[in-house]
Amino acid sequence: MTIAFAKTSLPIIGAPMAGGTTTPELTEAVARAGGFPFVAGGYLTVEALAPLITRMRETTSNFGVNLFAPNPVPVDREAFDDFVSALEPAAAARGITLDHEPVEDDDHFDDKLDWLTEHPVPLVSLTFNLPTAEAVDRLHAVGTQVVATVTSVPEARAAAEVGVDGLVVQGPRAGGHSGTADPTRTIEDRATVDLVRDILAEVDLPVAAGGGVDGEAMVGELLGAGASSVVVGTLLLRSDEAGTASTHRAALAADEFTETRLTRAFTGRPARALVNDFVRTFDPIAVDAYPAVHHLTKEFRAAAKKADDPHGLHLWAGTGYRSAQEGSAETIVKDLGAGFARE
């Protein structure tokens, strides 16, 4: 059976960027271009996710839904409290009172899985942790293909063992959160194309690959290494249809921001962002505590967004961020994938 993301006319996947960045308009533009669209299910309740899927069905019958798989990391209360105390002066300056009690949740995973087994979609991908064999079996039972996000060869092997149909290989140069199943590990820098080759040498599954994609040449390299499709996220952040905050859009093109870094400072889970004052100040004392830190800093980040302050905002960006262009996402996807159209 052909994996769903390989059935498109162009080998480009629009990354599921949760939190409002991947809008319905963005998924529709990716589909119109001939790419594979993902509905971003992270941070949403079933009630919020369901209409997005319904709308997607009106555009295409070939799409995916991305979920955050639960992966709680025990919170070191002493380290967490120290981080809260360090953040308090900056929060107070914005009129924000921080809660010292860690907030945990599973992102409504079970509810969303139940809904998706009652309203099947072509493909479900999971990130932040590998799916359980039970979850894979439940989705297979209703005809849904299952894809796992992996960041290493051991993760790829483990995903294959639970019966997934394909992999999204995410290199460490990708923007936003790393999909690693072990968010406490040190993530070493390497080219995505090398990771793809290493995984395909060990696992016989269809692969989509992303991370550090900065243009057509990189798309060709990843396809040449054996990927069926290439995932792009950062390159769509400045597109007309993306829900990217204006402050974030401006920072991606600003001379002021010259590098990206994997940091746990914003959410307690490694994520690549432009290096701003928040990263410089709090990354050295950041703690492994997702989603507790995510909830802790949420109001702070919202205030920075409202104040148009890029130095308090999570400016997610992969290493190819300088290649992000303004304009229609449909045109961006077509330009990236036209030279590699499937026969």
Coordinates of C-alpha atoms in Angstrom, one line a residue:
M1 CA 0.0 0.0 0.0
T2 CA 1.4 3.4 -1.0
I3 CA 1.8 5.8 2.0
A4 CA -0.6 8.7 1.7
F5 CA 2.0 11.4 1.6
A6 CA 3.5 9.8 -1.6
K7 CA 0.2 10.0 -3.5
T8 CA 0.5 13.8 -4.2
S9 CA 1.7 15.3 -7.5
L10 CA 4.5 17.2 -5.7
P11 CA 6.8 15.6 -3.0
I12 CA 6.2 18.5 -0.6
I13 CA 4.5 18.2 2.8
G14 CA 3.3 21.3 4.7
A15 CA 4.5 20.7 8.3
P16 CA 1.8 20.7 11.0
M17 CA 2.8 23.8 13.0
A18 CA 0.6 23.9 16.1
G19 CA -0.6 26.9 18.0
G20 CA -2.3 28.6 15.1
T21 CA 0.6 28.8 12.6
T22 CA -0.9 26.1 10.3
T23 CA -4.2 27.7 9.4
P24 CA -7.0 26.1 7.3
E25 CA -6.0 28.6 4.6
L26 CA -2.4 27.2 4.7
T27 CA -3.4 23.6 4.5
E28 CA -5.7 24.4 1.6
A29 CA -2.9 26.3 -0.3
V30 CA -0.6 23.3 0.2
A31 CA -3.2 21.0 -1.2
R32 CA -4.0 23.2 -4.2
A33 CA -0.3 23.3 -5.0
G34 CA -0.2 19.5 -5.2
G35 CA 1.5 18.9 -1.9
F36 CA 0.4 17.0 1.2
P37 CA -1.3 19.1 3.9
F38 CA -1.4 18.3 7.6
V39 CA -4.0 19.5 10.0
A40 CA -2.1 20.5 13.2
G41 CA -3.9 18.9 16.1
G42 CA -1.5 19.9 18.9
Y43 CA -2.9 22.2 21.7
L44 CA -6.4 21.7 20.5
T45 CA -9.4 20.0 22.0
V46 CA -11.6 17.6 20.0
E47 CA -14.2 20.3 19.7
A48 CA -11.6 22.7 18.1
L49 CA -9.9 20.1 15.9
A50 CA -13.0 18.5 14.4
P51 CA -14.2 21.5 12.3
L52 CA -10.6 21.9 10.9
I53 CA -10.7 18.3 9.7
T54 CA -14.2 18.7 8.3
R55 CA -13.0 21.8 6.4
M56 CA -9.9 19.9 5.1
R57 CA -12.2 17.1 3.7
E58 CA -13.9 19.7 1.6
T59 CA -10.5 20.5 -0.1
T60 CA -8.9 17.1 -0.5
S61 CA -9.4 13.5 0.3
N62 CA -5.6 13.0 0.9
F63 CA -4.3 14.7 4.1
G64 CA -3.0 14.0 7.5
V65 CA -3.7 14.9 11.1
N66 CA -0.8 15.4 13.5
L67 CA -1.1 14.7 17.3
F68 CA 1.2 15.2 20.2
A69 CA 1.7 11.8 21.8
P70 CA 1.9 12.0 25.6
N71 CA 5.4 12.0 27.0
P72 CA 5.5 13.4 30.5
V73 CA 8.9 14.1 32.0
P74 CA 9.0 14.0 35.8
V75 CA 9.3 17.6 37.0
D76 CA 12.3 18.3 39.3
R77 CA 10.5 20.7 41.6
E78 CA 13.7 22.3 42.9
A79 CA 14.9 23.1 39.4
F80 CA 11.5 24.1 38.3
D81 CA 11.1 26.5 41.3
D82 CA 14.5 28.0 40.6
F83 CA 13.5 28.6 37.0
V84 CA 10.2 30.3 38.1
S85 CA 12.1 32.5 40.5
A86 CA 14.5 33.5 37.8
L87 CA 11.7 34.4 35.4
E88 CA 9.6 36.3 38.0
P89 CA 11.3 39.7 37.6
A90 CA 10.8 39.7 33.8
A91 CA 7.2 38.5 34.2
A92 CA 6.5 41.1 36.9
A93 CA 7.7 43.8 34.5
R94 CA 4.9 42.7 32.1
G95 CA 2.3 42.6 34.9
I96 CA 2.3 38.8 35.1
T97 CA 2.2 36.7 38.2
L98 CA 3.7 33.3 37.7
D99 CA 2.2 30.1 39.2
H100 CA 4.8 28.0 41.0
E101 CA 2.7 24.9 40.7
P102 CA 3.6 22.9 37.6
V103 CA 0.7 22.3 35.2
E104 CA 0.6 19.0 33.4
D105 CA -1.7 17.6 30.7
D106 CA -1.8 15.0 27.9
D107 CA -3.0 17.4 25.2
H108 CA -6.4 15.6 25.1
F109 CA -4.7 12.7 23.3
D110 CA -7.2 10.0 24.3
D111 CA -10.2 12.1 23.3
K112 CA -8.6 12.9 19.9
L113 CA -7.7 9.3 19.3
D114 CA -11.2 8.2 20.1
W115 CA -12.7 10.8 17.7
L116 CA -10.3 9.8 14.9
T117 CA -11.3 6.2 15.2
E118 CA -14.9 7.3 14.9
H119 CA -14.2 9.7 12.0
P120 CA -11.3 8.2 10.2
V121 CA -8.8 10.2 8.2
P122 CA -6.3 9.0 5.6
L123 CA -3.2 9.4 7.9
V124 CA -2.4 10.3 11.4
S125 CA 1.1 11.3 12.5
L126 CA 2.4 11.4 16.0
T127 CA 5.2 13.5 17.5
F128 CA 6.8 14.1 20.9
N129 CA 6.7 10.3 21.5
L130 CA 6.2 7.1 19.6
P131 CA 2.7 5.7 19.3
T132 CA 1.8 2.6 21.3
A133 CA 1.1 -0.6 19.4
E134 CA -2.5 -0.3 20.7
A135 CA -2.9 3.1 19.2
V136 CA -1.5 1.9 15.9
D137 CA -3.9 -1.1 15.8
R138 CA -6.9 1.1 16.6
L139 CA -6.1 3.4 13.7
H140 CA -5.3 0.6 11.4
A141 CA -8.7 -1.0 12.2
V142 CA -10.5 2.0 10.7
G143 CA -8.3 2.2 7.6
T144 CA -6.0 5.0 8.8
Q145 CA -2.3 4.9 8.1
V146 CA 0.0 5.8 11.0
V147 CA 3.3 7.7 10.8
A148 CA 5.8 8.4 13.6
T149 CA 8.1 11.3 13.9
V150 CA 11.6 10.1 14.6
T151 CA 14.9 11.8 15.2
S152 CA 17.3 8.9 15.5
V153 CA 18.0 5.4 14.2
P154 CA 16.9 3.8 17.5
E155 CA 13.6 5.7 17.4
A156 CA 13.0 4.5 13.8
R157 CA 13.6 0.9 14.8
A158 CA 11.2 1.2 17.8
A159 CA 8.5 2.9 15.6
A160 CA 8.8 0.0 13.0
E161 CA 8.4 -2.5 15.8
V162 CA 5.0 -1.1 16.8
G163 CA 3.8 -1.4 13.2
V164 CA 3.7 2.2 11.8
D165 CA 3.3 2.6 8.1
G166 CA 5.9 5.3 7.6
L167 CA 8.2 7.8 9.3
V168 CA 8.8 11.5 9.4
V169 CA 12.5 11.8 9.8
Q170 CA 13.1 15.2 11.6
G171 CA 16.7 16.4 11.5
P172 CA 18.0 18.6 14.4
R173 CA 18.0 21.7 12.2
A174 CA 14.2 21.8 12.0
G175 CA 12.4 24.8 13.5
G176 CA 10.1 24.5 16.5
H177 CA 9.9 21.5 18.7
S178 CA 12.0 18.5 18.3
G179 CA 9.9 15.4 17.9
T180 CA 12.4 13.3 19.9
A181 CA 10.9 10.6 22.2
D182 CA 13.6 11.5 24.7
P183 CA 13.3 15.3 25.3
T184 CA 16.0 15.1 28.0
R185 CA 18.8 13.9 25.6
T186 CA 21.4 16.2 24.1
I187 CA 20.6 16.6 20.4
E188 CA 23.8 16.7 18.3
D189 CA 23.8 18.7 15.1
R190 CA 23.9 16.8 11.9
A191 CA 22.6 17.1 8.3
T192 CA 19.1 15.7 7.8
V193 CA 20.2 13.9 4.6
D194 CA 22.7 11.9 6.7
L195 CA 20.1 10.9 9.2
V196 CA 17.8 9.8 6.4
R197 CA 20.4 7.5 4.9
D198 CA 21.2 6.0 8.3
I199 CA 17.6 5.3 9.0
L200 CA 16.8 3.8 5.6
A201 CA 19.8 1.5 6.0
E202 CA 18.1 0.1 9.1
V203 CA 14.3 0.4 8.5
D204 CA 12.3 -0.5 5.4
L205 CA 9.5 2.0 5.6
P206 CA 8.5 5.0 3.5
V207 CA 10.1 8.2 4.8
A208 CA 9.3 11.9 4.7
A209 CA 12.2 14.1 5.8
G210 CA 12.6 17.7 7.0
G211 CA 14.9 19.9 9.0
G212 CA 17.0 22.7 7.7
V213 CA 15.3 22.8 4.2
D214 CA 16.3 26.0 2.7
G215 CA 15.3 25.6 -1.0
E216 CA 15.0 23.4 -4.0
A217 CA 18.5 22.0 -3.8
M218 CA 17.9 20.6 -0.4
V219 CA 14.6 19.1 -1.5
G220 CA 16.6 17.3 -4.3
E221 CA 19.2 16.1 -1.8
L222 CA 16.6 14.6 0.5
L223 CA 14.7 12.9 -2.3
G224 CA 18.0 11.6 -3.6
A225 CA 18.8 10.1 -0.2
G226 CA 15.6 8.1 -0.4
A227 CA 12.9 10.2 1.1
S228 CA 9.5 10.0 -0.6
S229 CA 8.6 13.5 0.4
V230 CA 10.1 16.6 2.0
V231 CA 8.6 18.4 5.0
V232 CA 8.7 22.2 5.0
G233 CA 7.7 24.4 7.9
T234 CA 10.0 27.4 8.3
L235 CA 9.8 28.1 4.6
L236 CA 6.1 28.7 5.0
L237 CA 6.2 31.0 8.0
R238 CA 6.1 34.2 6.0
S239 CA 3.5 33.0 3.5
D240 CA 0.3 34.9 3.2
E241 CA -1.8 32.0 4.6
A242 CA 0.3 31.2 7.7
G243 CA -0.9 32.3 11.1
T244 CA 2.6 33.5 12.0
A245 CA 2.5 36.5 14.3
S246 CA 3.6 39.8 12.7
T247 CA 6.4 40.1 15.3
H248 CA 7.7 36.7 14.3
R249 CA 7.4 37.4 10.6
A250 CA 9.5 40.5 10.9
A251 CA 12.1 38.8 13.0
L252 CA 12.7 36.1 10.4
A253 CA 13.8 38.9 8.0
A254 CA 15.5 41.2 10.4
D255 CA 19.2 41.7 10.4
E256 CA 19.1 41.8 14.2
F257 CA 18.6 38.0 14.4
T258 CA 21.5 36.1 13.0
E259 CA 21.3 32.6 14.5
T260 CA 19.1 29.8 15.8
R261 CA 19.5 27.5 18.7
L262 CA 17.8 24.5 20.2
T263 CA 16.5 25.7 23.6
R264 CA 14.2 24.4 26.4
A265 CA 13.7 27.9 27.8
F266 CA 10.2 28.5 26.3
T267 CA 8.5 25.2 26.9
G268 CA 10.8 22.8 28.7
R269 CA 11.3 20.7 25.6
P270 CA 14.0 21.2 23.0
A271 CA 12.8 23.6 20.2
R272 CA 14.8 25.5 17.6
A273 CA 14.3 29.3 17.7
L274 CA 15.9 32.5 16.7
V275 CA 18.3 33.6 19.5
N276 CA 16.7 36.5 21.3
D277 CA 17.1 38.0 24.8
F278 CA 14.8 35.4 26.3
V279 CA 16.9 32.6 25.0
R280 CA 20.2 34.2 26.0
T281 CA 19.0 34.8 29.5
F282 CA 17.0 31.7 30.3
D283 CA 18.4 28.9 28.1
P284 CA 21.4 28.4 30.5
I285 CA 19.0 27.6 33.4
A286 CA 16.2 25.9 31.4
V287 CA 14.7 22.7 32.8
D288 CA 13.3 19.5 31.2
A289 CA 9.7 19.9 32.1
Y290 CA 7.3 19.9 29.2
P291 CA 4.4 20.8 29.3
A292 CA 4.9 22.5 32.7
V293 CA 7.3 25.2 31.3
H294 CA 5.1 25.7 28.3
H295 CA 2.1 26.5 30.6
L296 CA 4.4 28.6 32.8
T297 CA 5.6 30.9 30.0
K298 CA 2.4 31.0 28.0
E299 CA 1.1 34.2 29.4
F300 CA 4.5 35.8 29.3
R301 CA 4.9 35.0 25.6
A302 CA 1.3 36.2 24.8
A303 CA 2.2 39.5 26.5
A304 CA 5.3 39.8 24.4
K305 CA 3.3 39.2 21.2
K306 CA 0.8 41.8 22.2
A307 CA 3.6 44.3 22.9
D308 CA 5.3 43.5 19.5
D309 CA 8.4 42.5 21.5
P310 CA 10.5 39.9 19.6
H311 CA 12.8 39.4 22.6
G312 CA 10.1 37.8 24.8
L313 CA 8.5 35.7 22.1
H314 CA 9.3 32.1 20.9
L315 CA 10.6 32.8 17.4
W316 CA 10.5 29.2 16.1
A317 CA 12.8 28.9 13.1
G318 CA 14.9 26.2 11.4
T319 CA 18.4 26.9 10.1
G320 CA 17.0 27.7 6.7
Y321 CA 15.0 30.6 7.9
R322 CA 16.7 33.2 5.7
S323 CA 15.1 31.5 2.7
A324 CA 11.6 32.0 4.0
Q325 CA 9.7 34.2 1.5
E326 CA 6.6 36.3 1.5
G327 CA 3.8 35.4 -0.9
S328 CA 1.3 32.6 -1.5
A329 CA 2.0 29.3 0.1
E330 CA 0.7 27.7 -3.1
T331 CA 3.4 29.4 -5.1
I332 CA 6.1 28.6 -2.5
V333 CA 5.2 24.9 -2.6
K334 CA 5.0 24.8 -6.4
D335 CA 8.4 26.4 -6.7
L336 CA 10.0 24.0 -4.3
G337 CA 8.5 20.8 -5.7
A338 CA 7.9 21.5 -9.4
G339 CA 11.2 20.1 -10.5
F340 CA 10.5 16.8 -8.7
A341 CA 6.9 16.3 -9.8
R342 CA 5.8 12.6 -9.6
E343 CA 5.0 10.9 -12.9

